[in-house]
Amino acid sequence: MVRLELRELLEEKTGALLLIAGGFLLFQTMVRTLPDFVGFAVSERLPEWAGFIFSAALPDLIGLAIPFIALFGLYHRLTSETPRLAVVGVALMALTPTFFVSGLLTLLIRPLPELPYLLWLSPLPYMLGTGCFGLAFFWKNGSIRFVGIPLLVFSGTWILLYAVSLKNGEVPDWLPTVELLAMSLVTMGYLLSTDSATRHEGTPADN
């Protein structure tokens, strides 16, 4: 019973969580680009704790962690029309914390052969899993199917980021990865929140 209530709550709040993640990334992007217009670094004017919040690592954490939790709420929305894609997507996403924890442990417990690479590989199944969810949405009826577009943009952006980092060792400044992630999250959040609001009002929603 508790599990069912948590699942329904997550499904209901998926759009809001994605909006929060996307909004944070948009705000962080503005903080990063504002010095070009005002002539000083915003982080220099912030308290030390605020500067830490807007450090380089946290946006990546927000951009990955909150959507990871939120997107699990999409699984039960997809099982009726596309059960195979839904199962493959959620199974791939579930590998990410498994790989991450296993790889992290191997960094602390030595020597273990090759397993530290699991930490480096852990984002890949997450990216592919969200791509499966994106494809699954195109089998839905009505306007909700358009959630598949920003989902594929989100997945493709992380894959591009991963591939460029693997090839060059760093991400070029001109590559608008944070902007693409932010816009895809905000678009997903808006579409899902609109659909959830329609359901809550008692009007049949497009599924």
Tab-separated table of C-alpha atoms in Angstrom:
chain	number	residue	atom	x	y	z
A	1	MET	CA	0.000	0.000	0.000
A	2	VAL	CA	2.779	2.422	0.946
A	3	ARG	CA	4.721	1.458	-2.165
A	4	LEU	CA	1.679	2.155	-4.332
A	5	GLU	CA	1.160	5.557	-2.722
A	6	LEU	CA	4.821	6.476	-3.245
A	7	ARG	CA	4.635	5.368	-6.869
A	8	GLU	CA	1.509	7.438	-7.492
A	9	LEU	CA	3.097	10.440	-5.757
A	10	LEU	CA	6.211	10.125	-7.901
A	11	GLU	CA	4.114	9.848	-11.061
A	12	GLU	CA	2.158	12.941	-10.060
A	13	LYS	CA	5.248	14.989	-9.167
A	14	THR	CA	7.492	13.889	-12.050
A	15	GLY	CA	6.736	17.061	-14.016
A	16	ALA	CA	7.405	19.313	-11.015
A	17	LEU	CA	10.732	17.599	-10.267
A	18	LEU	CA	11.858	17.993	-13.867
A	19	LEU	CA	10.866	21.668	-13.818
A	20	ILE	CA	12.935	22.162	-10.649
A	21	ALA	CA	15.975	20.477	-12.212
A	22	GLY	CA	15.614	22.404	-15.460
A	23	GLY	CA	15.034	25.692	-13.649
A	24	PHE	CA	18.147	25.195	-11.549
A	25	LEU	CA	20.241	24.545	-14.652
A	26	LEU	CA	18.808	27.619	-16.397
A	27	PHE	CA	19.551	29.787	-13.363
A	28	GLN	CA	23.038	28.350	-13.092
A	29	THR	CA	23.606	29.128	-16.792
A	30	MET	CA	22.536	32.728	-16.254
A	31	VAL	CA	24.876	33.033	-13.262
A	32	ARG	CA	27.700	31.690	-15.400
A	33	THR	CA	27.106	34.038	-18.357
A	34	LEU	CA	26.134	37.186	-16.431
A	35	PRO	CA	29.762	38.348	-15.906
A	36	ASP	CA	30.034	38.865	-19.678
A	37	PHE	CA	27.395	41.590	-19.379
A	38	VAL	CA	28.022	43.154	-15.958
A	39	GLY	CA	31.813	42.886	-15.811
A	40	PHE	CA	32.246	40.871	-12.608
A	41	ALA	CA	31.871	37.282	-11.510
A	42	VAL	CA	28.595	36.719	-9.701
A	43	SER	CA	30.157	34.018	-7.549
A	44	GLU	CA	32.560	36.603	-6.106
A	45	ARG	CA	29.605	38.591	-4.716
A	46	LEU	CA	27.926	35.542	-3.160
A	47	PRO	CA	28.558	34.126	0.318
A	48	GLU	CA	30.937	31.193	0.477
A	49	TRP	CA	28.117	28.636	0.894
A	50	ALA	CA	26.276	30.069	-2.128
A	51	GLY	CA	29.434	29.920	-4.211
A	52	PHE	CA	29.714	26.246	-3.374
A	53	ILE	CA	26.112	25.629	-4.440
A	54	PHE	CA	26.821	27.064	-7.881
A	55	SER	CA	30.145	25.300	-8.308
A	56	ALA	CA	30.824	23.300	-11.463
A	57	ALA	CA	30.068	19.866	-9.995
A	58	LEU	CA	26.644	20.564	-8.525
A	59	PRO	CA	24.824	21.384	-11.787
A	60	ASP	CA	25.929	18.018	-13.157
A	61	LEU	CA	24.612	16.360	-10.001
A	62	ILE	CA	21.291	18.210	-10.236
A	63	GLY	CA	21.035	17.547	-13.946
A	64	LEU	CA	21.529	13.822	-13.438
A	65	ALA	CA	20.199	12.981	-9.980
A	66	ILE	CA	16.806	14.723	-9.869
A	67	PRO	CA	15.778	13.614	-13.374
A	68	PHE	CA	16.982	10.097	-12.543
A	69	ILE	CA	14.523	9.935	-9.646
A	70	ALA	CA	11.766	11.702	-11.558
A	71	LEU	CA	12.018	9.651	-14.737
A	72	PHE	CA	11.393	6.441	-12.826
A	73	GLY	CA	7.893	7.851	-12.394
A	74	LEU	CA	7.356	7.475	-16.132
A	75	TYR	CA	7.729	3.700	-16.118
A	76	HIS	CA	4.121	2.845	-15.243
A	77	ARG	CA	2.840	5.385	-17.767
A	78	LEU	CA	4.539	3.411	-20.542
A	79	THR	CA	3.939	-0.218	-19.607
A	80	SER	CA	0.484	-0.493	-21.189
A	81	GLU	CA	1.434	0.568	-24.736
A	82	THR	CA	5.147	-0.287	-24.853
A	83	PRO	CA	5.941	-2.802	-22.105
A	84	ARG	CA	9.188	-3.986	-23.698
A	85	LEU	CA	10.684	-0.539	-24.140
A	86	ALA	CA	9.512	0.426	-20.656
A	87	VAL	CA	11.132	-2.641	-19.076
A	88	VAL	CA	14.369	-2.214	-21.031
A	89	GLY	CA	14.486	1.476	-20.111
A	90	VAL	CA	13.941	0.985	-16.398
A	91	ALA	CA	16.351	-1.983	-16.298
A	92	LEU	CA	19.097	0.093	-17.916
A	93	MET	CA	18.485	2.988	-15.556
A	94	ALA	CA	18.650	0.632	-12.577
A	95	LEU	CA	22.159	-0.395	-13.664
A	96	THR	CA	23.462	3.130	-13.105
A	97	PRO	CA	23.407	3.143	-9.270
A	98	THR	CA	24.655	-0.464	-9.294
A	99	PHE	CA	27.640	0.445	-11.474
A	100	PHE	CA	28.259	3.659	-9.541
A	101	VAL	CA	28.294	2.045	-6.096
A	102	SER	CA	30.360	-0.934	-7.299
A	103	GLY	CA	32.900	1.329	-8.973
A	104	LEU	CA	33.080	3.611	-5.939
A	105	LEU	CA	33.701	0.677	-3.628
A	106	THR	CA	36.541	-0.568	-5.805
A	107	LEU	CA	38.252	2.778	-5.390
A	108	LEU	CA	38.151	2.282	-1.628
A	109	ILE	CA	38.850	-1.457	-1.492
A	110	ARG	CA	41.968	-2.373	-3.415
A	111	PRO	CA	43.135	-4.284	-5.300
A	112	LEU	CA	40.180	-5.343	-7.472
A	113	PRO	CA	40.695	-5.947	-11.213
A	114	GLU	CA	39.228	-3.433	-13.670
A	115	LEU	CA	36.091	-2.780	-11.626
A	116	PRO	CA	36.842	0.918	-11.027
A	117	TYR	CA	35.828	1.409	-14.675
A	118	LEU	CA	32.245	0.706	-13.589
A	119	LEU	CA	32.219	4.154	-11.970
A	120	TRP	CA	33.186	5.739	-15.270
A	121	LEU	CA	30.670	3.644	-17.225
A	122	SER	CA	27.766	4.188	-14.811
A	123	PRO	CA	26.118	7.113	-16.718
A	124	LEU	CA	25.833	5.121	-19.970
A	125	PRO	CA	22.884	2.866	-19.051
A	126	TYR	CA	21.059	5.894	-17.640
A	127	MET	CA	21.451	7.729	-20.947
A	128	LEU	CA	20.304	4.720	-22.971
A	129	GLY	CA	17.408	4.043	-20.595
A	130	THR	CA	16.028	7.558	-20.963
A	131	GLY	CA	16.369	7.157	-24.719
A	132	CYS	CA	14.171	4.051	-24.532
A	133	PHE	CA	11.578	6.015	-22.560
A	134	GLY	CA	11.725	8.740	-25.198
A	135	LEU	CA	11.007	6.259	-27.978
A	136	ALA	CA	8.227	4.664	-25.939
A	137	PHE	CA	6.348	7.956	-25.668
A	138	PHE	CA	5.860	8.075	-29.442
A	139	TRP	CA	3.489	5.119	-29.105
A	140	LYS	CA	1.245	7.113	-26.774
A	141	ASN	CA	-1.921	8.770	-28.048
A	142	GLY	CA	-2.515	12.508	-27.917
A	143	SER	CA	-0.238	15.400	-27.070
A	144	ILE	CA	1.577	13.497	-24.299
A	145	ARG	CA	3.550	11.698	-26.997
A	146	PHE	CA	5.558	14.895	-27.550
A	147	VAL	CA	7.311	14.229	-24.221
A	148	GLY	CA	9.395	11.798	-26.268
A	149	ILE	CA	11.121	14.664	-28.100
A	150	PRO	CA	12.718	16.421	-25.083
A	151	LEU	CA	13.456	13.007	-23.566
A	152	LEU	CA	15.485	12.068	-26.638
A	153	VAL	CA	17.172	15.497	-26.566
A	154	PHE	CA	18.066	14.921	-22.906
A	155	SER	CA	19.442	11.443	-23.642
A	156	GLY	CA	21.264	12.565	-26.798
A	157	THR	CA	22.861	15.543	-25.062
A	158	TRP	CA	24.356	13.351	-22.339
A	159	ILE	CA	25.579	10.844	-24.932
A	160	LEU	CA	27.178	13.679	-26.934
A	161	LEU	CA	28.735	15.087	-23.765
A	162	TYR	CA	30.087	11.657	-22.874
A	163	ALA	CA	31.475	11.026	-26.377
A	164	VAL	CA	33.136	14.452	-26.671
A	165	SER	CA	34.696	14.099	-23.211
A	166	LEU	CA	35.978	10.630	-24.137
A	167	LYS	CA	37.549	11.875	-27.365
A	168	ASN	CA	38.946	15.244	-26.251
A	169	GLY	CA	39.363	14.796	-22.517
A	170	GLU	CA	37.226	17.882	-21.901
A	171	VAL	CA	34.039	19.561	-23.081
A	172	PRO	CA	34.497	22.599	-25.387
A	173	ASP	CA	33.112	25.859	-24.008
A	174	TRP	CA	31.103	26.462	-27.181
A	175	LEU	CA	29.078	23.261	-26.752
A	176	PRO	CA	25.722	24.303	-25.166
A	177	THR	CA	25.210	21.107	-23.204
A	178	VAL	CA	23.831	22.706	-20.033
A	179	GLU	CA	21.416	24.810	-22.063
A	180	LEU	CA	20.164	21.787	-24.012
A	181	LEU	CA	19.716	19.773	-20.822
A	182	ALA	CA	17.908	22.625	-19.118
A	183	MET	CA	15.509	23.252	-22.003
A	184	SER	CA	14.754	19.546	-22.410
A	185	LEU	CA	13.999	19.205	-18.683
A	186	VAL	CA	11.792	22.296	-18.607
A	187	THR	CA	9.885	21.127	-21.700
A	188	MET	CA	9.394	17.644	-20.263
A	189	GLY	CA	8.328	19.086	-16.927
A	190	TYR	CA	5.818	21.444	-18.527
A	191	LEU	CA	4.221	18.752	-20.717
A	192	LEU	CA	3.993	16.249	-17.857
A	193	SER	CA	2.703	18.840	-15.381
A	194	THR	CA	-0.001	19.883	-17.852
A	195	ASP	CA	-1.014	16.261	-18.327
A	196	SER	CA	-1.078	15.638	-14.561
A	197	ALA	CA	-3.178	18.762	-14.000
A	198	THR	CA	-5.678	17.576	-16.608
A	199	ARG	CA	-5.945	14.215	-14.873
A	200	HIS	CA	-6.394	15.876	-11.483
A	201	GLU	CA	-9.239	18.045	-12.767
A	202	GLY	CA	-11.108	14.943	-13.825
A	203	THR	CA	-10.927	15.590	-17.559
A	204	PRO	CA	-9.719	12.617	-19.595
A	205	ALA	CA	-6.101	13.252	-20.469
A	206	ASP	CA	-4.333	12.304	-23.677
A	207	ASN	CA	-2.335	9.171	-22.936
